[in-house]
Amino acid sequence: MTKKSAGQLPISLAVAAVIRRIPRGKVSTYGAVAEAAGYPRNARHVSKVLNQVPGLPWQRVLGSGGRISLPGEYGFEQRFLLEAEGVRFRGRRVDLAAFEHKFPPPRRPRSSPRR
DNA sequence: AGGGTGACGATCA
DNA sequence: ATGATCGCCACCC
């Protein structure tokens, strides 16, 4: 064995997995996805993954503040798809307080609450 | 090995 | 609020 050659880099797989967990009718942001995947400063990489990996709910990932970053026609399509699944906009942005999906916090081995 | 890229994000004018 | 600029960082030639 040696170390299995992972076809995809771990960061891309982690990011894709996180995106797949955003439920219908909810959204997240590039930064939040990167962080949830374990790569805090990699918001930019999230957009690349959205481009490479087909089948992801790409429309559910927004820029900070709930703004659509995707330019052009796809940007309109993104908004259209989101509204179709119940996500409402307030002007040009989605009200994150109401629609942002909260990813479960990372488990801390051995950290008992309390005290 | 080196440099350009990007569906970002925070900050400043 | 809107637009420009700068900082980040892993990916991909």
XYZ file of C-alpha atoms (C1' of nucleotides) in Angstrom:
141
model
C 0.000 0.000 0.000
C 1.930 2.897 0.251
C -0.365 5.647 0.532
C -3.183 5.463 -1.728
C -3.103 7.974 -4.387
C -6.131 9.930 -3.782
C -7.463 10.914 -7.118
C -8.924 14.135 -5.895
C -7.106 16.284 -3.466
C -8.573 16.158 0.005
C -9.476 19.771 -0.002
C -11.627 19.398 -3.072
C -13.336 16.318 -1.738
C -13.993 17.933 1.612
C -15.373 21.039 0.014
C -17.611 19.063 -2.326
C -18.896 16.994 0.572
C -19.737 20.080 2.554
C -21.597 21.651 -0.332
C -23.612 18.505 -0.780
C -24.882 18.861 2.749
C -26.535 22.219 2.181
C -30.232 21.403 2.253
C -32.731 22.575 -0.271
C -34.128 25.956 0.617
C -30.977 26.934 2.475
C -27.731 28.560 1.397
C -24.167 29.036 2.514
C -21.209 31.169 1.523
C -17.825 30.416 -0.013
C -16.082 31.350 3.159
C -18.348 29.314 5.405
C -18.019 26.271 3.174
C -14.244 26.523 3.153
C -14.188 26.795 6.884
C -16.619 23.932 7.423
C -14.426 21.825 5.152
C -11.448 22.564 7.354
C -9.711 25.106 5.131
C -10.484 28.528 6.579
C -8.761 30.815 4.142
C -9.793 29.079 0.992
C -13.032 30.668 -0.105
C -11.588 31.058 -3.558
C -10.957 27.413 -3.927
C -14.606 26.696 -3.234
C -15.620 28.401 -6.428
C -13.198 26.286 -8.371
C -14.633 23.117 -6.935
C -18.093 24.270 -7.930
C -16.802 24.572 -11.435
C -15.084 21.224 -11.609
C -17.412 18.944 -9.745
C -20.670 18.398 -11.565
C -23.877 17.632 -9.734
C -23.344 19.931 -6.812
C -26.104 22.294 -5.678
C -24.011 25.215 -6.869
C -26.827 27.699 -6.614
C -26.798 27.406 -2.834
C -23.357 28.926 -2.419
C -23.257 32.709 -2.223
C -20.705 35.408 -1.593
C -20.358 37.047 1.789
C -23.429 38.860 2.960
C -25.588 36.603 0.827
C -24.764 38.280 -2.454
C -24.586 36.460 -5.757
C -21.062 36.585 -7.134
C -21.593 34.649 -10.282
C -21.671 37.167 -13.133
C -23.786 37.075 -16.240
C -26.612 34.798 -17.143
C -25.682 32.204 -14.620
C -26.092 34.758 -11.917
C -29.692 35.264 -12.869
C -30.204 31.576 -13.114
C -28.812 31.157 -9.642
C -31.313 33.578 -8.253
C -34.103 31.962 -10.177
C -33.239 28.504 -8.892
C -32.956 29.693 -5.331
C -36.277 31.474 -5.385
C -37.776 28.345 -6.858
C -36.707 26.420 -3.807
C -38.084 28.972 -1.410
C -35.060 31.172 -0.715
C -36.150 34.786 -0.679
C -34.052 37.804 -1.541
C -33.973 41.160 0.133
C -32.852 43.434 -2.631
C -29.744 41.882 -4.084
C -29.037 39.589 -1.231
C -30.366 36.665 0.630
C -31.194 37.186 4.263
C -28.566 34.922 5.730
C -30.003 35.200 9.213
C -33.019 33.374 7.865
C -31.596 31.110 5.184
C -28.009 30.312 5.958
C -27.385 26.674 6.724
C -25.421 26.114 9.908
C -22.930 23.325 9.550
C -22.520 21.149 12.577
C -19.460 22.279 14.515
C -16.427 20.039 14.415
C -16.398 17.497 17.176
C -13.763 18.009 19.746
C -12.325 14.796 20.965
C -12.199 14.792 24.663
C -13.683 18.114 25.256
C -16.366 17.698 27.700
C -18.613 20.608 28.039
C -19.385 21.798 31.356
C -17.327 23.523 33.793
C 10.534 25.959 -9.506
C 7.827 29.861 -10.764
C 4.097 32.444 -11.807
C -0.739 33.170 -13.149
C -5.633 32.276 -11.652
C -10.089 32.743 -9.258
C -18.352 32.150 -8.764
C -13.588 35.307 -2.300
C -13.458 38.678 1.476
C -12.265 42.715 4.250
C -11.201 47.413 3.929
C -11.066 52.105 2.152
C -12.321 56.099 -0.788
C -24.391 51.946 -1.016
C -20.909 51.106 -4.967
C -16.344 50.437 -6.913
C -11.319 49.826 -6.442
C -7.554 47.674 -4.130
C -5.136 44.521 -1.518
C -4.407 40.140 0.965
C -5.062 35.022 0.932
C -3.985 30.358 -0.709
C -4.187 25.994 -3.084
C -4.584 24.697 -7.824
C -2.740 24.197 -12.433
C 0.103 24.775 -15.923
